């Protein structure tokens, strides 16, 4: 646990008592503060009270009179589409609003660090797609190389739930736009921007607000080194803002669309080969084609970003390559869950938006595509244009019929539920086919999370293959 610094003897309110909220309350108490908690869910309040925390209805008049700060869980809106009433009350009372990420960055470093030979580092990864895989891959490579490392944030443990730093530690954080948008302190040593595509637009009032939330990771604290995906205009813009010139190797540019061989520090992947160029000369390369845990161009982008971070941390190319080779991938992200009679079953339930689904469709051939769910703002766009490898789509979700109608040029069958879709896809699949779950939609019309959806897919596959 990371004890929160700066609030000893003060009362700090915590809104939202899920995983991160309870971890925040514990860390505040460990740092000498009194956590005053609230959640609209009575069961969540009972859990907190069972741990000895005081619960107070923060929506009541005068609730913030003795409160030093309000700490908000990521899922609770603080600005758009409109602030949660408790957040609005805190702002009206002049009480600072923060989240656990801000508390982590203000509390991680301690006086004990004065005795360390090698200062601990924090790597923070953000972006629309690939940030989980990139974060996990960095963590895996470091672990395989014998470096002490911890993985936290939007993946793994809550940021305040990790262990205090030891000499030479590297903490890898996956940070969503919900987390970077509100944190009052953002000071990573290395910050990563993978890419940007439309997502969470209601929460950020459009693409401009969404990009601004991601950009805060780089603008607020000024990382020592920035790894930037430059295949979208936002990445090019961000790299340009951070760099003092073409040769400034504090900014490492990453691409899977073109070669980057200029005078700076660049990493790119073309036709399955990763290349590192520094000062105009090749400094390393990896053949990514045989690495099962990193299929497709989107995972090659993740590999480029992870490679750049590991190089910035001093690892040799061959050490990084060995770590890549033993990486098994993450659950629900291009995860091979079964192979039978020449048919491969792949769970990419995390493909909750159009761009992520495009990446999944580009990574495989002869696809029996299971898709559908709660459609996100912006519709399906040009998704059908990326479906050249799709033999047939099996559409699930409450709005399966309208979803199927948007898949122009793709044979589609409305199945509605996962069991029916998997059974039909498995029965019709031939040797060489891939049955791929890549929904291109959120899960909340039928499931409480993309993980639950992916687990249901895996269970249905197991039943179909009996």
Short mmCIF file of C-alpha atoms in Angstrom, two decimals:
data_model
loop_
_atom_site.label_atom_id
_atom_site.label_comp_id
_atom_site.label_asym_id
_atom_site.label_seq_id
_atom_site.Cartn_x
_atom_site.Cartn_y
_atom_site.Cartn_z
CA UNK A 1 0.00 0.00 0.00
CA UNK A 2 1.12 3.58 -0.78
CA UNK A 3 0.25 5.79 2.22
CA UNK A 4 -1.21 9.07 0.97
CA UNK A 5 0.94 12.06 1.86
CA UNK A 6 -0.20 15.59 2.61
CA UNK A 7 -3.48 14.97 4.43
CA UNK A 8 -2.42 13.79 7.88
CA UNK A 9 -5.04 14.87 10.42
CA UNK A 10 -7.47 16.03 7.72
CA UNK A 11 -10.80 14.66 6.56
CA UNK A 12 -10.85 13.55 2.92
CA UNK A 13 -14.05 12.37 1.26
CA UNK A 14 -14.08 9.39 -1.10
CA UNK A 15 -16.90 9.09 -3.63
CA UNK A 16 -17.37 5.60 -5.09
CA UNK A 17 -16.41 2.52 -3.10
CA UNK A 18 -15.42 0.02 -5.76
CA UNK A 19 -11.91 -1.42 -6.06
CA UNK A 20 -10.11 1.89 -6.43
CA UNK A 21 -12.34 3.73 -3.93
CA UNK A 22 -11.76 1.29 -1.08
CA UNK A 23 -8.03 1.16 -1.84
CA UNK A 24 -7.98 4.97 -1.71
CA UNK A 25 -9.76 5.03 1.66
CA UNK A 26 -7.25 2.54 3.09
CA UNK A 27 -4.28 4.51 1.74
CA UNK A 28 -5.65 7.75 3.17
CA UNK A 29 -6.04 6.12 6.59
CA UNK A 30 -2.53 4.69 6.36
CA UNK A 31 -1.24 8.22 5.71
CA UNK A 32 -2.97 9.65 8.77
CA UNK A 33 -6.09 11.10 7.14
CA UNK A 34 -9.71 10.33 8.01
CA UNK A 35 -11.57 8.96 5.00
CA UNK A 36 -15.22 10.05 4.85
CA UNK A 37 -16.85 7.72 2.32
CA UNK A 38 -19.98 7.59 0.21
CA UNK A 39 -21.51 5.35 -2.44
CA UNK A 40 -25.13 5.23 -3.58
CA UNK A 41 -24.98 1.45 -3.27
CA UNK A 42 -25.90 0.36 0.30
CA UNK A 43 -23.89 -2.86 -0.04
CA UNK A 44 -20.75 -0.87 -0.92
CA UNK A 45 -21.32 1.35 2.12
CA UNK A 46 -21.74 -1.70 4.37
CA UNK A 47 -18.42 -3.07 3.12
CA UNK A 48 -16.67 0.21 3.89
CA UNK A 49 -18.28 0.50 7.32
CA UNK A 50 -17.20 -3.08 8.00
CA UNK A 51 -13.61 -1.88 7.59
CA UNK A 52 -14.20 0.93 10.06
CA UNK A 53 -14.74 3.80 7.62
CA UNK A 54 -17.27 6.55 8.27
CA UNK A 55 -19.93 6.91 5.58
CA UNK A 56 -21.63 10.26 5.09
CA UNK A 57 -24.19 11.29 2.49
CA UNK A 58 -22.09 13.80 0.60
CA UNK A 59 -25.10 15.15 -1.30
CA UNK A 60 -26.56 16.69 1.87
CA UNK A 61 -26.29 20.42 2.52
CA UNK A 62 -23.12 21.29 4.44
CA UNK A 63 -21.49 17.90 3.84
CA UNK A 64 -18.19 19.52 2.74
CA UNK A 65 -17.77 22.03 5.56
CA UNK A 66 -14.93 20.06 7.20
CA UNK A 67 -13.58 18.27 4.10
CA UNK A 68 -10.09 19.01 2.71
CA UNK A 69 -10.53 17.24 -0.65
CA UNK A 70 -12.92 15.01 -2.61
CA UNK A 71 -11.45 11.89 -4.26
CA UNK A 72 -13.62 10.59 -7.11
CA UNK A 73 -13.63 7.10 -8.61
CA UNK A 74 -13.00 6.97 -12.39
CA UNK A 75 -16.52 6.02 -13.50
CA UNK A 76 -18.11 9.09 -11.89
CA UNK A 77 -18.44 12.13 -14.21
CA UNK A 78 -16.98 15.37 -12.94
CA UNK A 79 -17.67 17.66 -15.90
CA UNK A 80 -19.42 16.11 -18.92
CA UNK A 81 -22.09 15.21 -19.79
CA UNK A 82 -22.80 16.82 -16.41
CA UNK A 83 -21.07 16.63 -13.03
CA UNK A 84 -22.26 14.12 -10.47
CA UNK A 85 -24.27 16.07 -7.83
CA UNK A 86 -21.67 15.32 -5.15
CA UNK A 87 -18.87 16.62 -7.38
CA UNK A 88 -20.94 19.71 -8.16
CA UNK A 89 -21.45 20.30 -4.42
CA UNK A 90 -17.70 20.01 -3.76
CA UNK A 91 -16.91 22.48 -6.53
CA UNK A 92 -19.53 24.87 -5.18
CA UNK A 93 -17.95 24.61 -1.72
CA UNK A 94 -14.47 25.27 -3.13
CA UNK A 95 -13.23 21.80 -2.17
CA UNK A 96 -10.46 20.44 -4.47
CA UNK A 97 -11.46 17.40 -6.53
CA UNK A 98 -8.87 14.73 -7.34
CA UNK A 99 -8.60 10.98 -7.97
CA UNK A 100 -6.39 8.12 -6.85
CA UNK A 101 -3.93 8.74 -9.70
CA UNK A 102 -3.28 12.27 -8.44
CA UNK A 103 -2.82 10.94 -4.89
CA UNK A 104 -0.39 8.29 -6.16
CA UNK A 105 1.89 10.76 -7.92
CA UNK A 106 2.01 13.07 -4.91
CA UNK A 107 2.70 10.16 -2.52
CA UNK A 108 4.91 7.60 -4.31
CA UNK A 109 8.29 9.24 -3.68
CA UNK A 110 9.48 9.23 -0.03
CA UNK A 111 12.55 10.28 1.94
CA UNK A 112 13.67 6.64 1.85
CA UNK A 113 14.57 7.17 -1.79
CA UNK A 114 17.57 9.25 -0.67
CA UNK A 115 19.36 5.98 0.15
CA UNK A 116 18.61 4.27 -3.19
CA UNK A 117 21.36 3.73 -5.74
CA UNK A 118 18.85 3.70 -8.62
CA UNK A 119 15.76 5.89 -8.44
CA UNK A 120 12.44 4.10 -9.05
CA UNK A 121 10.70 4.94 -12.32
CA UNK A 122 7.05 5.30 -13.29
CA UNK A 123 5.94 4.44 -16.82
CA UNK A 124 2.41 5.63 -17.68
CA UNK A 125 0.60 4.38 -20.78
CA UNK A 126 -2.50 5.98 -22.30
CA UNK A 127 -4.30 5.94 -25.66
CA UNK A 128 -7.53 4.64 -27.18
CA UNK A 129 -6.47 1.12 -28.12
CA UNK A 130 -3.62 -1.15 -27.06
CA UNK A 131 -2.74 0.47 -23.75
CA UNK A 132 -3.51 -2.68 -21.73
CA UNK A 133 -1.38 -4.92 -23.96
CA UNK A 134 1.40 -2.34 -24.12
CA UNK A 135 1.45 -1.96 -20.33
CA UNK A 136 1.38 -5.72 -19.73
CA UNK A 137 4.09 -6.28 -22.35
CA UNK A 138 6.43 -3.72 -20.75
CA UNK A 139 5.83 -5.31 -17.36
CA UNK A 140 6.44 -8.81 -18.76
CA UNK A 141 9.70 -7.88 -20.53
CA UNK A 142 11.03 -6.17 -17.40
CA UNK A 143 10.11 -9.17 -15.26
CA UNK A 144 11.76 -11.59 -17.69
CA UNK A 145 14.87 -9.39 -17.63
CA UNK A 146 15.06 -9.65 -13.84
CA UNK A 147 13.91 -6.10 -13.10
CA UNK A 148 11.58 -5.62 -10.13
CA UNK A 149 8.36 -4.19 -11.53
CA UNK A 150 4.71 -3.68 -10.61
CA UNK A 151 1.67 -3.30 -12.90
CA UNK A 152 -1.26 -1.15 -11.82
CA UNK A 153 -3.87 1.44 -12.74
CA UNK A 154 -6.56 0.51 -15.23
CA UNK A 155 -5.07 -3.00 -15.30
CA UNK A 156 -3.96 -5.20 -12.41
CA UNK A 157 -3.99 -3.54 -9.00
CA UNK A 158 -5.20 -0.12 -7.95
CA UNK A 159 -2.37 2.42 -7.95
CA UNK A 160 -2.49 2.96 -4.19
CA UNK A 161 -2.67 -0.78 -3.54
CA UNK A 162 0.85 -1.56 -4.83
CA UNK A 163 3.93 -1.97 -2.64
CA UNK A 164 6.12 1.02 -1.73
CA UNK A 165 9.08 1.41 -4.07
CA UNK A 166 12.36 -0.38 -3.58
CA UNK A 167 15.73 0.46 -5.11
CA UNK A 168 15.47 0.41 -8.93
CA UNK A 169 11.74 -0.40 -9.14
CA UNK A 170 9.73 0.28 -12.29
CA UNK A 171 5.99 0.82 -11.88
CA UNK A 172 3.95 0.47 -15.08
CA UNK A 173 0.57 2.21 -15.05
CA UNK A 174 -2.21 1.88 -17.61
CA UNK A 175 -4.22 5.11 -17.45
CA UNK A 176 -7.58 5.76 -19.10
CA UNK A 177 -8.84 9.17 -20.15
CA UNK A 178 -11.14 9.10 -17.11
CA UNK A 179 -8.04 8.89 -14.91
CA UNK A 180 -5.80 11.41 -16.68
CA UNK A 181 -8.59 13.96 -17.07
CA UNK A 182 -9.00 14.65 -13.36
CA UNK A 183 -5.68 13.84 -11.65
CA UNK A 184 -4.17 16.96 -10.09
CA UNK A 185 -0.66 15.49 -10.26
CA UNK A 186 0.72 13.60 -13.28
CA UNK A 187 4.49 13.17 -13.20
CA UNK A 188 5.60 9.93 -14.88
CA UNK A 189 9.22 9.42 -15.87
CA UNK A 190 8.17 7.91 -19.20
CA UNK A 191 4.77 8.57 -20.77
CA UNK A 192 3.29 6.61 -23.70
CA UNK A 193 0.59 7.67 -26.17
CA UNK A 194 -0.46 4.68 -28.28
CA UNK A 195 -3.09 6.13 -30.63
CA UNK A 196 -6.40 7.99 -30.70
CA UNK A 197 -9.79 7.00 -32.08
CA UNK A 198 -13.34 8.06 -31.11
CA UNK A 199 -14.35 6.70 -27.69
CA UNK A 200 -16.00 8.03 -24.53
CA UNK A 201 -17.06 11.13 -26.48
CA UNK A 202 -20.04 11.89 -24.23
CA UNK A 203 -17.76 11.91 -21.18
CA UNK A 204 -15.34 14.38 -22.83
CA UNK A 205 -17.79 16.44 -24.92
CA UNK A 206 -16.24 15.33 -28.23
CA UNK A 207 -12.88 14.41 -29.73
CA UNK A 208 -11.22 17.64 -28.67
CA UNK A 209 -11.99 17.03 -25.02
CA UNK A 210 -11.02 13.37 -25.33
CA UNK A 211 -7.62 14.25 -26.78
CA UNK A 212 -7.16 16.98 -24.17
CA UNK A 213 -7.68 14.40 -21.41
CA UNK A 214 -4.95 12.18 -22.90
CA UNK A 215 -2.63 15.13 -23.52
CA UNK A 216 -2.66 16.07 -19.82
CA UNK A 217 -0.37 13.11 -19.08
CA UNK A 218 2.35 14.84 -21.10
CA UNK A 219 1.57 18.50 -20.44
CA UNK A 220 0.99 18.53 -16.67
CA UNK A 221 4.23 17.00 -15.41
CA UNK A 222 6.61 16.93 -18.35
CA UNK A 223 7.94 13.34 -18.49
CA UNK A 224 11.67 12.81 -19.02
CA UNK A 225 10.86 10.78 -22.13
CA UNK A 226 7.71 10.49 -24.24
CA UNK A 227 6.87 7.57 -26.55
CA UNK A 228 4.32 8.79 -29.11
CA UNK A 229 2.38 6.89 -31.75
CA UNK A 230 2.41 9.20 -34.77
CA UNK A 231 0.02 7.41 -37.13
CA UNK A 232 -2.79 9.88 -36.32
CA UNK A 233 -2.67 13.66 -36.55
CA UNK A 234 -3.09 13.99 -32.77
CA UNK A 235 0.08 11.95 -32.20
CA UNK A 236 2.03 14.01 -34.72
CA UNK A 237 0.79 17.19 -33.03
CA UNK A 238 1.69 15.93 -29.56
CA UNK A 239 5.19 14.84 -30.65
CA UNK A 240 5.70 18.24 -32.26
CA UNK A 241 4.65 20.06 -29.12
CA UNK A 242 6.98 18.06 -26.89
CA UNK A 243 10.04 18.06 -29.15
CA UNK A 244 12.65 20.80 -29.47
CA UNK A 245 13.58 19.59 -32.94
CA UNK A 246 13.98 16.57 -35.20
CA UNK A 247 17.04 15.30 -33.29
CA UNK A 248 15.45 15.61 -29.82
CA UNK A 249 15.53 12.00 -28.62
CA UNK A 250 13.48 12.74 -25.52
CA UNK A 251 10.55 12.12 -27.88
CA UNK A 252 10.50 8.61 -29.35
CA UNK A 253 8.17 8.30 -32.34
CA UNK A 254 6.39 5.02 -33.10
CA UNK A 255 4.63 3.94 -36.32
CA UNK A 256 3.23 0.90 -38.11
CA UNK A 257 2.32 2.85 -41.25
CA UNK A 258 5.67 4.15 -42.47
CA UNK A 259 9.40 3.99 -41.95
CA UNK A 260 10.86 6.44 -39.43
CA UNK A 261 14.56 6.76 -40.22
CA UNK A 262 15.25 10.38 -39.33
CA UNK A 263 17.81 11.82 -36.94
CA UNK A 264 15.69 11.32 -33.82
CA UNK A 265 14.91 8.12 -31.88
CA UNK A 266 12.31 6.11 -33.79
CA UNK A 267 10.72 2.66 -33.68
CA UNK A 268 8.52 1.32 -36.46
CA UNK A 269 7.13 -1.97 -37.75
CA UNK A 270 6.71 -2.87 -41.41
CA UNK A 271 5.57 -6.23 -42.79
CA UNK A 272 6.08 -7.90 -39.42
CA UNK A 273 9.56 -6.52 -38.73
CA UNK A 274 10.27 -4.06 -35.92
CA UNK A 275 13.15 -1.63 -36.51
CA UNK A 276 14.80 0.87 -34.20
CA UNK A 277 16.59 3.88 -35.71
CA UNK A 278 18.61 6.43 -33.76
CA UNK A 279 20.47 9.35 -35.28
CA UNK A 280 19.64 8.00 -38.72
CA UNK A 281 21.15 4.56 -38.13
CA UNK A 282 19.53 1.23 -37.37
CA UNK A 283 20.12 0.23 -33.75
CA UNK A 284 17.98 -2.90 -33.43
CA UNK A 285 15.39 -5.13 -35.10
CA UNK A 286 12.95 -7.95 -34.21
CA UNK A 287 10.96 -10.34 -36.40
CA UNK A 288 7.48 -10.16 -34.88
CA UNK A 289 5.76 -12.57 -37.25
CA UNK A 290 6.35 -15.72 -35.20
CA UNK A 291 5.32 -14.21 -31.85
CA UNK A 292 1.90 -15.77 -31.15
CA UNK A 293 1.07 -13.41 -28.32
CA UNK A 294 1.30 -10.36 -30.62
CA UNK A 295 -0.74 -11.05 -33.77
CA UNK A 296 -1.57 -8.33 -36.28
CA UNK A 297 -0.46 -4.78 -37.05
CA UNK A 298 -2.20 -3.36 -33.98
CA UNK A 299 -0.15 -5.61 -31.70
CA UNK A 300 2.96 -4.68 -33.65
CA UNK A 301 2.22 -1.08 -32.71
CA UNK A 302 1.96 -2.18 -29.08
CA UNK A 303 5.28 -4.01 -29.47
CA UNK A 304 6.94 -0.88 -30.89
CA UNK A 305 5.77 1.24 -27.96
CA UNK A 306 6.84 -1.38 -25.39
CA UNK A 307 10.20 -1.80 -27.14
CA UNK A 308 10.79 1.96 -27.04
CA UNK A 309 10.05 2.12 -23.31
CA UNK A 310 12.31 -0.82 -22.53
CA UNK A 311 15.13 0.68 -24.59
CA UNK A 312 14.68 3.97 -22.72
CA UNK A 313 15.03 1.97 -19.50
CA UNK A 314 18.35 0.54 -20.70
CA UNK A 315 17.40 -2.97 -21.90
CA UNK A 316 19.26 -4.43 -24.89
CA UNK A 317 17.31 -5.36 -28.06
CA UNK A 318 17.99 -9.11 -27.64
CA UNK A 319 16.72 -9.02 -24.05
CA UNK A 320 13.52 -7.32 -25.23
CA UNK A 321 13.10 -9.85 -28.04
CA UNK A 322 13.34 -12.73 -25.56
CA UNK A 323 10.64 -11.11 -23.44
CA UNK A 324 8.38 -10.66 -26.47
CA UNK A 325 8.81 -14.33 -27.42
CA UNK A 326 7.51 -15.55 -24.04
CA UNK A 327 4.56 -13.11 -23.88
CA UNK A 328 1.29 -15.00 -23.95
CA UNK A 329 -1.02 -12.07 -24.57
CA UNK A 330 -3.85 -10.76 -22.39
CA UNK A 331 -7.28 -12.29 -21.81
CA UNK A 332 -9.99 -10.88 -24.11
CA UNK A 333 -7.44 -9.26 -26.44
CA UNK A 334 -6.77 -11.37 -29.56
CA UNK A 335 -6.62 -14.33 -27.17
CA UNK A 336 -6.52 -17.77 -28.79
CA UNK A 337 -8.75 -19.89 -26.54
CA UNK A 338 -9.13 -23.08 -28.62
CA UNK A 339 -8.02 -24.82 -31.80
CA UNK A 340 -9.80 -27.87 -33.24
CA UNK A 341 -9.86 -29.48 -36.69
CA UNK A 342 -7.94 -26.56 -38.17
CA UNK A 343 -10.35 -23.94 -36.75
CA UNK A 344 -9.00 -21.29 -34.38
CA UNK A 345 -11.24 -19.56 -31.80
CA UNK A 346 -10.13 -16.05 -30.79
CA UNK A 347 -11.54 -13.93 -27.96
CA UNK A 348 -11.15 -10.19 -28.59
CA UNK A 349 -14.03 -9.04 -26.39
CA UNK A 350 -11.99 -5.92 -25.55
CA UNK A 351 -12.61 -4.70 -29.12
CA UNK A 352 -15.38 -2.46 -27.81
CA UNK A 353 -15.07 0.24 -30.49
CA UNK A 354 -14.84 0.33 -34.27
CA UNK A 355 -11.09 0.93 -34.52
CA UNK A 356 -10.29 -1.96 -32.19
CA UNK A 357 -12.54 -4.25 -34.23
CA UNK A 358 -10.83 -3.13 -37.44
CA UNK A 359 -7.49 -4.13 -35.94
CA UNK A 360 -8.79 -7.55 -34.98
CA UNK A 361 -10.29 -8.13 -38.44
CA UNK A 362 -6.97 -7.20 -40.05
CA UNK A 363 -5.04 -9.69 -37.91
CA UNK A 364 -6.77 -12.87 -39.11
CA UNK A 365 -8.03 -14.54 -42.29
CA UNK A 366 -11.16 -16.56 -43.19
CA UNK A 367 -13.11 -15.05 -40.30
CA UNK A 368 -16.38 -16.22 -38.81
CA UNK A 369 -17.07 -12.91 -37.06
CA UNK A 370 -19.16 -12.66 -33.89
CA UNK A 371 -20.03 -8.99 -33.36
CA UNK A 372 -22.65 -6.66 -31.92
CA UNK A 373 -23.68 -5.18 -28.61
CA UNK A 374 -24.34 -1.67 -27.34
CA UNK A 375 -23.39 0.53 -30.28
CA UNK A 376 -21.21 3.52 -29.45
CA UNK A 377 -21.62 7.12 -30.60
CA UNK A 378 -20.54 7.58 -34.21
CA UNK A 379 -21.97 4.27 -35.45
CA UNK A 380 -20.00 1.61 -37.27
CA UNK A 381 -18.44 4.00 -39.75
CA UNK A 382 -16.36 2.26 -42.40
CA UNK A 383 -16.07 -0.99 -40.46
CA UNK A 384 -17.39 -3.10 -43.36
CA UNK A 385 -14.52 -1.83 -45.54
CA UNK A 386 -12.11 -3.67 -43.24
CA UNK A 387 -14.05 -6.92 -43.43
CA UNK A 388 -12.52 -8.37 -46.60
CA UNK A 389 -11.42 -11.45 -44.64
CA UNK A 390 -14.88 -12.07 -43.17
CA UNK A 391 -16.73 -15.10 -44.53
CA UNK A 392 -19.81 -14.43 -42.40
CA UNK A 393 -20.90 -12.29 -39.45
CA UNK A 394 -22.98 -13.66 -36.55
CA UNK A 395 -24.58 -10.69 -34.80
CA UNK A 396 -25.48 -10.61 -31.10
CA UNK A 397 -27.03 -7.98 -28.84
CA UNK A 398 -30.42 -6.46 -28.21
CA UNK A 399 -30.16 -4.36 -31.38
CA UNK A 400 -28.66 -7.16 -33.47
CA UNK A 401 -30.94 -6.58 -36.47
CA UNK A 402 -30.07 -2.88 -36.85
CA UNK A 403 -26.38 -3.67 -36.25
CA UNK A 404 -26.44 -6.31 -39.00
CA UNK A 405 -28.05 -3.89 -41.46
CA UNK A 406 -25.00 -1.60 -41.19
CA UNK A 407 -22.59 -4.34 -42.27
CA UNK A 408 -22.83 -3.55 -45.98
CA UNK A 409 -21.34 -6.20 -48.22
CA UNK A 410 -20.96 -8.75 -45.41
CA UNK A 411 -23.18 -11.82 -45.10
CA UNK A 412 -24.73 -11.46 -41.66
CA UNK A 413 -27.02 -13.63 -39.57
CA UNK A 414 -28.90 -12.25 -36.57
CA UNK A 415 -28.24 -14.59 -33.63
CA UNK A 416 -28.97 -12.23 -30.71
CA UNK A 417 -27.27 -14.32 -28.01
CA UNK A 418 -23.72 -15.64 -27.68
CA UNK A 419 -24.65 -19.32 -27.41
CA UNK A 420 -26.49 -19.28 -30.74
CA UNK A 421 -23.76 -17.28 -32.49
CA UNK A 422 -20.93 -19.55 -31.32
CA UNK A 423 -22.85 -22.75 -32.11
CA UNK A 424 -23.63 -21.61 -35.66
CA UNK A 425 -20.13 -20.26 -36.33
CA UNK A 426 -18.51 -23.44 -35.04
CA UNK A 427 -20.83 -25.67 -37.06
CA UNK A 428 -20.18 -23.77 -40.29
CA UNK A 429 -16.42 -23.24 -39.82
CA UNK A 430 -13.98 -25.09 -42.05
CA UNK A 431 -10.30 -25.91 -41.60
CA UNK A 432 -8.33 -22.67 -41.88
CA UNK A 433 -11.15 -20.51 -40.51
CA UNK A 434 -11.00 -18.28 -37.44
CA UNK A 435 -14.06 -17.83 -35.24
CA UNK A 436 -13.44 -14.33 -33.91
CA UNK A 437 -15.30 -12.44 -31.19
CA UNK A 438 -14.61 -8.75 -31.95
CA UNK A 439 -17.86 -6.98 -31.01
CA UNK A 440 -17.15 -3.38 -32.16
CA UNK A 441 -19.56 -2.41 -29.38
CA UNK A 442 -19.88 -2.12 -25.64
CA UNK A 443 -21.15 -5.07 -23.64
CA UNK A 444 -23.66 -3.42 -21.34
CA UNK A 445 -26.81 -4.39 -23.25
CA UNK A 446 -26.27 -8.05 -22.26
CA UNK A 447 -23.21 -8.19 -19.92
CA UNK A 448 -21.84 -6.14 -17.04
CA UNK A 449 -18.34 -5.97 -18.61
CA UNK A 450 -16.34 -6.97 -21.66
CA UNK A 451 -14.60 -9.55 -19.44
CA UNK A 452 -17.91 -11.27 -18.67
CA UNK A 453 -18.75 -11.26 -22.38
CA UNK A 454 -15.38 -12.83 -23.22
CA UNK A 455 -15.81 -15.46 -20.54
CA UNK A 456 -19.25 -16.34 -21.93
CA UNK A 457 -17.71 -16.69 -25.40
CA UNK A 458 -15.06 -19.04 -24.04
CA UNK A 459 -17.67 -21.12 -22.22
CA UNK A 460 -19.84 -21.34 -25.34
CA UNK A 461 -16.82 -22.40 -27.41
CA UNK A 462 -16.02 -25.14 -24.88
CA UNK A 463 -19.63 -26.39 -25.12
CA UNK A 464 -19.61 -26.27 -28.92
CA UNK A 465 -16.39 -28.31 -29.13
CA UNK A 466 -17.53 -31.12 -26.82
#
